[in-house]
Structure formats: C-alpha cells, structure tokens
C-alpha cells in the first residue's frame, strides 16, 4: 500500500504482511485487509489480511498434522531449533525494533529492550526443552513400580496483546515449542507485523510447516475468530494475555471442551512505600516501572501508597524525575516516552485525571493531552491527595498517570493494597526485613517486588491470582508444564519384591 512512512529496513524480506499458515503466506478467504496505524503520527503504514472464522480450521488442521511429526522430535532437536530461532531474532534486532516502534509507538530504546527481553525466552526454553523429566515412586503394594512421563499436549492457541507483541508471542511460543507442541497465534489487530516477522524467522530457523502459524485479524473479527480457536476440537490448550473481562469470556469458551488454559489478565498493581525506604532507590524503580511504554503494561504500578511522614518529600522527588521524561515519536532518539498505542487509551486516562480533580486530587505535574504529530500523546502525570473514591483507585489505568495515596500503618497499607479483585503484582519498599517478609506473605498477588520494580524475567515464574488469572508463563518447570501432560504408568513385576 502507498504510505508516507518508509521503514527503511536493513533486510526488507523481514517485512511480512500476509497471514502464515502451513508454511505459506496467504490472504484471508474473504480477500479483505485492514490498515496498521502508527500511534506516533496516526498514519497508515501497512495492511494485513483480515482473517476470520472461515480461516481458522485450515490453520488448526495444519498445526495438528505438523504435531504428529513435531512431537517425535528429540529434546535436543527442539532445543537446537529454539537456539537457531534465538540467534536469528538477535541478528535482526534492528529491523524488529523499527517495526515495534511503528506498531506500538514505544521509543526505540524500549523496543530494543523488549527484543532482548523477548529473546531471553527463546534462550531459556531452549534449555528447558532438555530439562523435561518424568519421575518414579515407590509403591505401597509389593511387586509394583509407579512412574510418570511428560508428553506434549498438542495444538495450542495463543491470543496475544499489543503492548509487548514480540515478547508475548515468544513467551508463549518458546514454551510450547520446547515442549513439542505446535501453535496458532492470533496477534492483536494493532500489532500483527511483529508476529508475522517472527513466523518468517521461525521458518528460516528450520521449523517444519504447520508448527507455527499466525492469523492476523481486525478488532471486529477478533471475538469470533478467538471463539473458533477456543472451541476447535483439535486445539488442546489456549494461552491468553489481556483484560479480565475477555479472559472470563475465553474461559467460558474453553469450558465445554475442558481445554487447558493459561490466563494472564489485568493488574491494578499497588506500590507501597514505607517511611524507612531509600527514596532515591524507590523513585528510580518506580519511574521505569510506571512510564515504560507510556504506562501500558499489566505489571505497572497503578496505585502508589506512601506513608504519611514522607508523603510530600516523596511526591516532590517523584514529580522532579517525572518532569525529565521527554515525550515524542519513538524514532526520535531524544524520546524517553512515546504515545499510547490506541486512541481509546487517551480518553481513559483523560477521564481518570478529570475524575481525580473532581474528587479532591491535585495534579502535581502533567495532566493533559499533547498535540504532537497528530499522535496519541499524553503527558506523564502525577496526582496527589488521591482517595479511594477516585476511579484510579479501582480501575486499571494502562496509561502514564500515577496517583499517590497516603497511609499511616502497615495494616492499613496491606488492606488498601489488597482492596481489588485483581492480584497480578504488588511492590513494597522498606529497609525493615521483618516488615518486608510480612508484606511478601500478606500482599495478595502472584508476584511481589521487594525493593524491586519490574522483576519479570525468563527464569522467574510469571502469573497472577484472583481476577488476574492463573497459570505460569516463565520460570523453571512450571511454564513448560503448562504445555505438557503427565502420564502415569503402573507396572506389576513377578519374582521381585
């Protein structure tokens, strides 16, 4: 398509704008396509096939046929394939970063950071492929031996968000491929190109046709296509990252078929600062945790609870550092925060700021939309005098707005932090080791940052509790087990104890 934007890729073959099914680049059966928009300029720069329900069966059948062979690959062979895939991703990181910037809006330095984070999963799960092990147990009945083996589930479906489109595809696909499963991935309508680039690199790495398939689609077709994937009898596992509302819908779709399901859902994460914390350390952790990708991360700090004795000092220090953030297009090397990825995000954060002001909040810095290149920009914003009556106390923001809530006691902080239906991540900053351990045990979340901000890593189990979902997507054993079945064997011997 004609576009004023030229990506200037070093390797133009990396740019793929067709669906990838059974080793072939294909159009939708309907022939329809949809536009991809640069959030930093609100300009169209590419298009993709609008895959729909009628395109699902061919992709799943291809993945099922490929599974019959791929499941027989030895662990070493699967590890070698992932290692080749990993090397190709790192080799093409410059072009991948460029595509990421134009799809998501994030600054170039963050795009490189995402690729390094994403490739940590291909590297980690290359090792996990050879660490899959069964067990044996002594039996209560004489003459018996009990043992287990692990086997891949089969065809898996991955429904992937737009905020970290390369990392989220690879966190899911790397575990599945290491286990011996095949995959059909549905990227977000905002960010299909990065997923298609990964399909191209997977093919170059030597994955057989049908092992990894990608179905781009529009927002309008996403519900029906996702439902078709969830309900297809040959799909044995679904993994989804996104909102709690959609996660519950998908769980209902999977219920009839009793599909194995991993859900990484909403956050609304609390960040608790006690009066004995090192404030410089705390602010240095909070700024990137909150404003990375303009606050559009599920584990970002959403509600910051600050002990009253240090409230004003902490607010001033945080505001000072926040004002140093430079907002602009992701390709500008001076940019440290880009636009929001979708225009509806602007309306949400603007609404939360107005609601906070109506309910007694004070905007310490920021608070406004920015008119830059016609993109989806909003100032990094700090709100003080926040209260539980504000929308920001109960709604996940998913934008560059941060509210500071005062508290007095540890018990009060725990109660406020846990006062949410969600439980993805929580953060605590204190130099009191006893208090730190109590907070670790008492905060209701699947992941707790202890004097740490973003702690997501390939070797660390990732996942939430409560309305933030279930299952783990990284870490030793637990993540790859999401793609395996455990089969038990009981052997009875003659002539042996």
C-alpha positions as a printed NumPy array, in Angstrom:
array([[  0.   ,   0.   ,   0.   ],
       [  1.087,   3.619,  -0.516],
       [  2.338,   5.164,   2.706],
       [  4.263,   8.316,   3.668],
       [  6.183,   6.155,   6.162],
       [  9.229,   4.234,   4.953],
       [ 10.503,   1.708,   7.471],
       [ 13.965,   1.586,   5.81 ],
       [ 14.618,  -1.957,   6.984],
       [ 18.107,  -3.386,   6.581],
       [ 16.543,  -6.673,   5.454],
       [ 13.32 ,  -5.849,   3.563],
       [ 12.405,  -9.55 ,   3.338],
       [ 11.647,  -9.394,   7.053],
       [  8.548,  -7.278,   6.357],
       [  5.601,  -9.663,   6.039],
       [  2.028,  -8.513,   5.542],
       [  0.262, -11.817,   4.861],
       [ -1.009, -14.495,   7.226],
       [  1.258, -17.505,   7.77 ],
       [ -0.497, -20.878,   7.578],
       [  1.115, -24.28 ,   6.998],
       [  4.364, -22.742,   5.814],
       [  2.669, -20.464,   3.269],
       [  1.988, -16.728,   3.132],
       [ -1.723, -16.375,   2.428],
       [ -4.597, -13.915,   2.204],
       [ -7.9  , -14.197,   4.047],
       [-10.552, -16.281,   2.281],
       [-12.677, -13.119,   2.149],
       [ -9.904, -11.178,   0.428],
       [-10.306,  -8.376,   2.981],
       [ -7.399,  -6.487,   4.525],
       [ -7.079,  -3.896,   7.296],
       [ -4.751,  -0.962,   7.945],
       [ -1.959,  -0.749,  10.525],
       [ -1.601,   2.69 ,  12.152],
       [  1.498,   4.382,  13.57 ],
       [  0.355,   5.693,  17.009],
       [  3.015,   8.394,  16.897],
       [  1.55 ,  10.065,  13.806],
       [ -1.898,   8.49 ,  13.311],
       [ -0.804,   7.499,   9.791],
       [ -1.381,   4.23 ,   7.964],
       [  1.858,   2.471,   7.117],
       [  0.884,  -1.123,   6.29 ],
       [ -2.026,  -3.536,   5.957],
       [ -2.724,  -7.203,   6.747],
       [ -5.265,  -9.885,   5.803],
       [ -8.415,  -9.792,   7.906],
       [ -8.581, -13.465,   8.826],
       [-11.959, -14.683,  10.071],
       [-13.754, -17.77 ,  11.359],
       [-13.602, -19.494,   7.975],
       [ -9.776, -19.272,   8.063],
       [ -9.366, -20.983,  11.438],
       [ -9.864, -24.653,  10.558],
       [ -7.152, -24.743,   7.896],
       [ -4.609, -23.312,  10.345],
       [ -5.587, -25.689,  13.151],
       [ -5.616, -28.712,  10.835],
       [ -2.133, -27.756,   9.62 ],
       [ -0.905, -27.418,  13.197],
       [ -2.458, -30.78 ,  14.103],
       [ -0.841, -32.55 ,  11.155],
       [  2.516, -30.949,  11.974],
       [  2.177, -32.044,  15.603],
       [  2.128, -35.712,  14.619],
       [  5.724, -35.305,  13.451],
       [  6.981, -32.497,  15.694],
       [  6.029, -34.384,  18.847],
       [  8.59 , -37.058,  17.896],
       [ 11.493, -34.598,  17.699],
       [ 14.037, -35.282,  20.422],
       [ 14.537, -32.699,  23.187],
       [ 17.969, -31.892,  21.73 ],
       [ 16.466, -31.226,  18.306],
       [ 13.804, -28.936,  19.788],
       [ 16.495, -27.136,  21.788],
       [ 18.653, -26.673,  18.682],
       [ 15.706, -25.211,  16.741],
       [ 14.993, -22.721,  19.502],
       [ 18.677, -21.781,  19.628],
       [ 18.662, -21.081,  15.87 ],
       [ 15.444, -19.077,  16.252],
       [ 17.044, -17.111,  19.096],
       [ 20.139, -16.329,  17.027],
       [ 18.046, -15.055,  14.103],
       [ 15.968, -12.805,  16.375],
       [ 19.119, -11.251,  17.811],
       [ 20.685, -10.924,  14.36 ],
       [ 17.674,  -8.955,  13.096],
       [ 17.025,  -6.883,  16.214],
       [ 17.455,  -3.54 ,  14.389],
       [ 14.649,  -4.243,  11.924],
       [ 12.474,  -5.828,  14.607],
       [ 12.916,  -2.705,  16.751],
       [ 11.878,  -0.447,  13.873],
       [  8.707,  -2.454,  13.264],
       [  7.936,  -2.384,  17.004],
       [  8.255,   1.4  ,  17.174],
       [  5.799,   1.958,  14.338],
       [  3.316,  -0.646,  15.587],
       [  3.3  ,   0.191,  19.313],
       [  4.668,   3.74 ,  19.495],
       [  7.269,   2.871,  22.135],
       [ 10.673,   4.619,  21.953],
       [ 13.436,   2.888,  20.052],
       [ 15.436,   2.205,  23.21 ],
       [ 12.396,   0.439,  24.714],
       [ 11.894,  -1.531,  21.502],
       [ 15.436,  -2.859,  21.802],
       [ 14.74 ,  -3.625,  25.441],
       [ 11.656,  -5.629,  24.511],
       [ 13.59 ,  -7.654,  21.937],
       [ 16.284,  -8.502,  24.473],
       [ 13.582,  -9.467,  26.98 ],
       [ 11.742, -11.489,  24.321],
       [ 14.877, -13.342,  23.248],
       [ 15.526, -14.296,  26.862],
       [ 12.563, -16.672,  26.483],
       [ 13.894, -18.392,  23.369],
       [ 17.231, -18.824,  25.149],
       [ 15.674, -20.034,  28.419],
       [ 13.251, -22.505,  26.866],
       [ 15.971, -23.924,  24.621],
       [ 17.41 , -25.146,  27.907],
       [ 14.037, -26.188,  29.309],
       [ 13.462, -28.457,  26.302],
       [ 16.184, -30.772,  27.632],
       [ 15.068, -30.496,  31.263],
       [ 11.684, -32.206,  30.81 ],
       [ 11.732, -35.205,  33.096],
       [  9.427, -37.884,  34.42 ],
       [  9.512, -39.428,  37.899],
       [  9.257, -42.736,  39.695],
       [  7.701, -43.562,  43.052],
       [  7.899, -46.485,  45.469],
       [  4.584, -48.344,  45.557],
       [  2.62 , -49.316,  48.661],
       [  1.851, -52.729,  47.131],
       [  4.745, -55.219,  46.77 ],
       [  5.841, -56.028,  43.228],
       [  4.667, -52.714,  41.775],
       [  6.58 , -49.814,  40.242],
       [  4.991, -46.405,  39.584],
       [  6.476, -43.876,  37.186],
       [  5.457, -40.856,  35.099],
       [  6.384, -39.424,  31.721],
       [  5.738, -35.958,  30.27 ],
       [  4.265, -35.571,  26.79 ],
       [  3.275, -32.505,  24.718],
       [ -0.399, -31.54 ,  24.742],
       [ -0.897, -30.947,  21.028],
       [ -2.121, -27.896,  19.126],
       [ -2.067, -24.693,  21.194],
       [ -3.657, -21.313,  20.528],
       [ -2.019, -18.064,  21.66 ],
       [ -4.062, -14.856,  21.888],
       [ -1.567, -12.034,  22.217],
       [ -1.868,  -8.339,  23.274],
       [ -0.425,  -5.248,  21.604],
       [  1.708,  -3.792,  24.402],
       [  4.642,  -6.239,  24.125],
       [  3.81 ,  -8.081,  20.898],
       [  7.191,  -9.759,  20.328],
       [  7.801, -10.671,  23.963],
       [  4.292, -12.035,  24.499],
       [  4.409, -14.201,  21.36 ],
       [  7.82 , -15.583,  22.299],
       [  6.994, -16.15 ,  25.972],
       [  4.128, -18.388,  24.879],
       [  5.606, -19.908,  21.717],
       [  9.013, -20.701,  23.204],
       [  7.464, -22.788,  25.983],
       [  5.116, -24.534,  23.56 ],
       [  7.827, -25.313,  21.011],
       [ 10.217, -26.518,  23.707],
       [  7.525, -28.917,  24.946],
       [  6.879, -30.272,  21.451],
       [  3.542, -28.517,  20.848],
       [  2.512, -26.67 ,  17.699],
       [  0.858, -23.256,  17.774],
       [ -1.663, -20.978,  16.078],
       [ -1.045, -17.389,  17.21 ],
       [ -3.531, -14.553,  16.903],
       [ -1.753, -11.225,  17.365],
       [ -3.554,  -8.036,  18.332],
       [ -5.047,  -6.028,  15.426],
       [ -2.7  ,  -3.148,  16.297],
       [  0.499,  -5.2  ,  16.091],
       [  0.353,  -8.12 ,  13.618],
       [  3.542,  -7.317,  11.708],
       [  5.941,  -8.213,  14.514],
       [  4.291, -11.619,  14.947],
       [  4.482, -12.258,  11.2  ],
       [  8.173, -11.319,  11.249],
       [  8.68 , -13.952,  13.949],
       [  6.931, -16.516,  11.736],
       [  9.356, -15.666,   8.939],
       [ 12.341, -16.111,  11.27 ],
       [ 10.923, -19.376,  12.645],
       [ 10.741, -20.687,   9.094],
       [ 14.354, -19.626,   8.489],
       [ 15.359, -21.384,  11.717],
       [ 14.06 , -24.646,  10.25 ],
       [ 10.689, -25.212,  11.902],
       [  8.585, -27.512,   9.698],
       [  5.466, -26.154,   8.029],
       [  2.43 , -26.031,  10.292],
       [  4.395, -25.911,  13.544],
       [  3.931, -22.139,  13.961],
       [  1.034, -20.281,  12.299],
       [ -0.1  , -16.643,  12.565],
       [ -3.626, -15.323,  11.905],
       [ -3.89 , -11.509,  11.888],
       [ -7.383, -10.066,  12.174],
       [ -9.346,  -6.908,  12.914],
       [-10.885,  -5.901,  16.226],
       [-14.298,  -6.648,  14.715],
       [-13.341, -10.241,  13.86 ],
       [-11.259, -10.889,  16.994],
       [-14.122, -12.21 ,  19.197],
       [-15.454, -14.713,  16.648],
       [-12.026, -15.882,  15.475],
       [-10.854, -16.318,  19.072],
       [-14.012, -18.243,  19.929],
       [-13.444, -20.529,  16.938],
       [ -9.91 , -21.255,  18.107],
       [-11.043, -21.915,  21.69 ],
       [-13.825, -24.267,  20.593],
       [-11.952, -26.141,  17.859],
       [-11.771, -29.794,  18.961],
       [ -8.144, -30.132,  17.852],
       [ -6.954, -27.199,  19.981],
       [ -5.88 , -28.65 ,  23.339],
       [ -4.553, -25.558,  25.081],
       [ -5.274, -21.799,  24.995],
       [ -2.996, -19.111,  26.4  ],
       [ -4.214, -15.511,  26.626],
       [ -2.802, -12.205,  27.836],
       [ -5.307,  -9.366,  28.099],
       [ -8.192,  -7.991,  30.122],
       [-10.013,  -9.833,  32.884],
       [-13.335,  -9.288,  31.086],
       [-12.148, -11.028,  27.92 ],
       [-10.325, -13.697,  29.906],
       [-13.577, -14.77 ,  31.537],
       [-15.274, -14.973,  28.125],
       [-12.473, -17.162,  26.785],
       [-12.617, -19.39 ,  29.868],
       [-16.292, -19.964,  29.135],
       [-15.457, -20.838,  25.51 ],
       [-12.872, -23.381,  26.701],
       [-15.11 , -24.903,  29.37 ],
       [-17.158, -27.181,  27.092],
       [-14.015, -28.773,  25.701],
       [-12.227, -28.77 ,  29.072],
       [ -9.273, -27.049,  27.397],
       [ -6.154, -26.411,  29.409],
       [ -5.935, -22.658,  29.871],
       [ -3.366, -20.075,  30.939],
       [ -4.69 , -16.583,  31.654],
       [ -2.53 , -13.532,  32.352],
       [ -5.085, -10.8  ,  32.963],
       [ -5.478,  -7.291,  34.429],
       [ -3.201,  -5.759,  37.028],
       [ -4.208,  -2.625,  39.013],
       [ -0.971,  -3.236,  40.926],
       [ -0.242,  -1.489,  44.256],
       [  3.166,   0.007,  45.105],
       [  3.746,   0.551,  48.845],
       [  6.424,   2.941,  50.148],
       [  7.264,   2.933,  53.875],
       [  8.971,   5.795,  55.684],
       [ 12.227,   3.861,  56.112],
       [ 12.619,   3.201,  52.373],
       [ 15.538,   4.581,  50.382],
       [ 13.561,   7.172,  48.417],
       [ 16.099,   7.529,  45.612],
       [ 16.113,   3.757,  45.102],
       [ 12.317,   3.734,  45.21 ],
       [ 11.847,   6.524,  42.67 ],
       [ 14.485,   5.027,  40.363],
       [ 12.484,   1.771,  40.394],
       [  9.071,   3.412,  40.079],
       [  9.743,   5.727,  37.108],
       [ 10.569,   2.98 ,  34.559],
       [  8.02 ,   0.607,  36.089],
       [  5.257,   3.187,  35.612],
       [  6.192,   5.094,  32.476],
       [  7.719,   2.345,  30.347],
       [  5.617,   2.151,  27.173],
       [  3.564,   5.102,  28.471],
       [  2.242,   3.046,  31.388],
       [  0.794,   0.334,  29.139],
       [  1.992,  -2.755,  30.989],
       [ -0.032,  -5.19 ,  33.057],
       [  2.513,  -5.186,  35.908],
       [  2.95 ,  -1.407,  36.031],
       [  2.349,   0.431,  39.3  ],
       [ -1.217,   1.73 ,  39.298],
       [ -1.815,   2.773,  42.934],
       [  1.104,   4.155,  44.952],
       [  0.622,   4.11 ,  48.727],
       [  3.092,   6.364,  50.567],
       [  3.47 ,   6.536,  54.359],
       [  2.308,   9.945,  55.531],
       [  5.589,  11.059,  57.149],
       [  7.402,  11.01 ,  53.787],
       [  4.425,  11.694,  51.511],
       [  5.292,  15.275,  50.475],
       [  9.026,  14.612,  50.127],
       [  8.4  ,  11.539,  48.   ],
       [  5.826,  13.333,  45.827],
       [  8.238,  16.197,  45.108],
       [ 11.103,  13.836,  44.275],
       [  8.874,  11.754,  42.001],
       [  7.499,  14.839,  40.231],
       [ 11.012,  16.162,  39.66 ],
       [ 12.095,  12.945,  37.965],
       [  8.822,  12.684,  36.009],
       [  9.309,  16.158,  34.519],
       [ 12.576,  14.924,  32.976],
       [ 10.719,  12.454,  30.763],
       [ 10.8  ,  13.505,  27.114],
       [  7.643,  12.69 ,  25.149],
       [  7.809,  12.247,  21.386],
       [  7.766,   9.871,  18.438],
       [  9.52 ,   6.596,  19.123],
       [ 12.018,   7.104,  16.304],
       [ 13.352,  10.33 ,  17.872],
       [ 16.489,   9.407,  19.831],
       [ 15.656,  12.033,  22.473],
       [ 12.292,  10.429,  23.239],
       [ 12.005,   8.58 ,  26.553],
       [  8.218,   8.073,  26.414],
       [  6.117,   7.548,  23.322],
       [  2.378,   7.757,  22.636],
       [ -0.362,   5.475,  23.815],
       [ -0.913,   2.696,  21.29 ],
       [ -4.677,   3.122,  20.868],
       [ -6.725,   6.362,  20.834],
       [ -9.241,   4.976,  23.347],
       [ -6.378,   4.929,  25.85 ],
       [ -6.225,   8.723,  25.648],
       [ -9.881,   9.034,  26.579],
       [ -9.483,   6.698,  29.541],
       [ -6.508,   8.462,  31.123],
       [ -8.019,  11.9  ,  30.496],
       [-11.217,  10.703,  32.174],
       [ -9.309,   9.408,  35.194],
       [ -7.484,  12.729,  35.587],
       [-10.73 ,  14.724,  35.441],
       [-12.389,  12.35 ,  37.894],
       [ -9.461,  12.714,  40.296],
       [ -9.652,  16.507,  40.179],
       [-13.404,  16.431,  40.857],
       [-12.775,  14.207,  43.891],
       [-10.16 ,  16.428,  45.53 ],
       [ -6.999,  15.304,  43.746],
       [ -4.196,  17.687,  42.799],
       [ -2.279,  17.373,  39.531],
       [  1.336,  17.828,  40.581],
       [  2.69 ,  17.542,  37.057],
       [  1.219,  16.744,  33.635],
       [ -2.479,  16.009,  33.251],
       [ -3.039,  16.963,  29.624],
       [ -3.125,  15.56 ,  26.121],
       [ -0.241,  16.63 ,  23.907],
       [ -0.64 ,  17.832,  20.321],
       [  2.351,  16.165,  18.655],
       [  2.342,  14.896,  15.05 ],
       [ -1.371,  14.068,  15.38 ],
       [ -0.341,  11.098,  17.538],
       [ -1.887,   9.645,  20.711],
       [  0.191,  11.519,  23.283],
       [ -0.481,  12.301,  26.95 ],
       [  1.762,  13.969,  29.493],
       [  3.338,  11.831,  32.23 ],
       [  1.121,  12.722,  35.166],
       [  1.372,  12.629,  38.967],
       [ -1.761,  13.116,  41.09 ],
       [ -1.566,  13.77 ,  44.839],
       [ -4.237,  13.728,  47.55 ],
       [ -5.667,  10.606,  45.948],
       [ -8.535,   8.798,  47.672],
       [-10.422,   5.522,  47.347],
       [-13.409,   7.369,  45.854],
       [-11.496,   8.05 ,  42.633],
       [-11.761,   5.867,  39.537],
       [ -7.987,   5.456,  39.52 ],
       [ -8.256,   3.579,  42.831],
       [-10.325,   0.794,  41.28 ],
       [ -9.72 ,   0.935,  37.506],
       [ -6.534,  -0.258,  35.833],
       [ -5.152,   2.879,  34.16 ],
       [ -2.997,   1.49 ,  31.329],
       [ -1.559,   4.935,  30.704],
       [  1.004,   7.449,  32.022],
       [ -0.991,   8.569,  35.078],
       [  0.097,   7.821,  38.649],
       [ -1.826,   8.583,  41.845],
       [ -0.284,   8.866,  45.329],
       [ -2.406,   7.684,  48.282],
       [ -1.305,   8.434,  51.872],
       [ -1.39 ,   5.799,  54.612],
       [ -0.351,   5.586,  58.261],
       [  0.158,   1.957,  59.332],
       [  1.355,  -1.283,  57.812],
       [ -2.019,  -2.9  ,  58.455],
       [ -3.759,  -0.057,  56.617],
       [ -1.343,  -0.343,  53.674],
       [ -1.985,  -4.08 ,  53.306],
       [ -5.744,  -3.574,  53.448],
       [ -5.645,  -0.826,  50.801],
       [ -3.256,  -2.731,  48.546],
       [ -5.408,  -5.863,  48.642],
       [ -8.667,  -3.956,  48.11 ],
       [ -9.009,  -5.036,  44.481],
       [-10.373,  -8.017,  42.611],
       [ -7.016,  -8.36 ,  40.848],
       [ -3.785,  -9.917,  42.04 ],
       [ -1.08 ,  -9.836,  39.39 ],
       [  1.819,  -7.989,  41.045],
       [  2.477,  -5.848,  44.104],
       [  5.513,  -3.851,  45.185],
       [  6.907,  -2.964,  48.6  ],
       [  9.798,  -0.689,  49.558],
       [ 11.209,  -0.785,  53.092],
       [ 14.525,  -1.457,  54.826],
       [ 12.866,  -3.381,  57.672],
       [ 13.47 ,  -7.045,  56.847],
       [ 10.725,  -8.294,  59.184],
       [  8.19 ,  -5.976,  57.603],
       [  9.403,  -6.943,  54.133],
       [  8.739, -10.612,  54.844],
       [  5.317,  -9.863,  56.315],
       [  4.4  ,  -7.863,  53.212],
       [  5.638, -10.679,  50.981],
       [  3.288, -13.092,  52.722],
       [  0.329, -10.724,  53.182],
       [  0.084,  -8.958,  49.81 ],
       [ -2.417, -10.774,  47.574],
       [ -0.636, -11.086,  44.244],
       [  1.193, -13.712,  42.246],
       [  4.41 , -11.671,  42.088],
       [  5.846,  -9.343,  44.731],
       [  8.61 ,  -6.815,  44.083],
       [ 10.673,  -6.429,  47.271],
       [ 12.668,  -3.214,  46.924],
       [ 12.424,  -4.079,  43.225],
       [ 10.464,  -2.621,  40.347],
       [  9.999,  -4.599,  37.153],
       [ 11.182,  -8.1  ,  38.008],
       [  9.83 , -10.052,  35.049],
       [ 12.454, -12.476,  33.738],
       [ 12.556, -15.751,  31.841],
       [ 13.813, -17.607,  34.902],
       [ 11.134, -16.147,  37.206],
       [  7.599, -17.643,  37.32 ],
       [  5.157, -15.072,  35.895],
       [  1.452, -15.131,  36.702],
       [ -1.267, -13.792,  38.964],
       [ -4.064, -14.837,  41.303],
       [ -7.669, -13.711,  41.885],
       [ -9.089, -11.953,  38.792],
       [ -5.595, -11.643,  37.316],
       [ -5.785, -15.227,  36.074],
       [ -3.957, -18.484,  36.621],
       [ -1.027, -20.46 ,  35.263],
       [  2.642, -19.512,  34.868],
       [  4.421, -18.279,  31.758],
       [  8.096, -18.392,  32.684],
       [ 10.363, -19.946,  35.277],
       [ 11.85 , -23.398,  35.688],
       [  9.493, -26.352,  35.132],
       [  6.229, -24.503,  35.857],
       [  5.91 , -22.733,  32.498],
       [  6.747, -25.647,  30.242],
       [  4.426, -27.866,  32.314],
       [  1.545, -25.715,  31.041],
       [  2.132, -27.39 ,  27.656],
       [  2.641, -30.952,  28.91 ],
       [  0.531, -33.81 ,  30.187],
       [  1.736, -36.123,  32.944],
       [  1.071, -39.765,  32.163],
       [  1.295, -42.316,  34.975],
       [  2.404, -45.913,  34.469],
       [  1.96 , -48.71 ,  36.996],
       [  3.976, -51.869,  36.346],
       [  3.47 , -55.131,  38.235],
       [  6.503, -57.427,  38.392],
       [  6.725, -61.157,  39.039],
       [  9.515, -62.596,  41.137],
       [ 10.58 , -59.262,  42.637],
       [  9.847, -57.56 ,  45.936]])
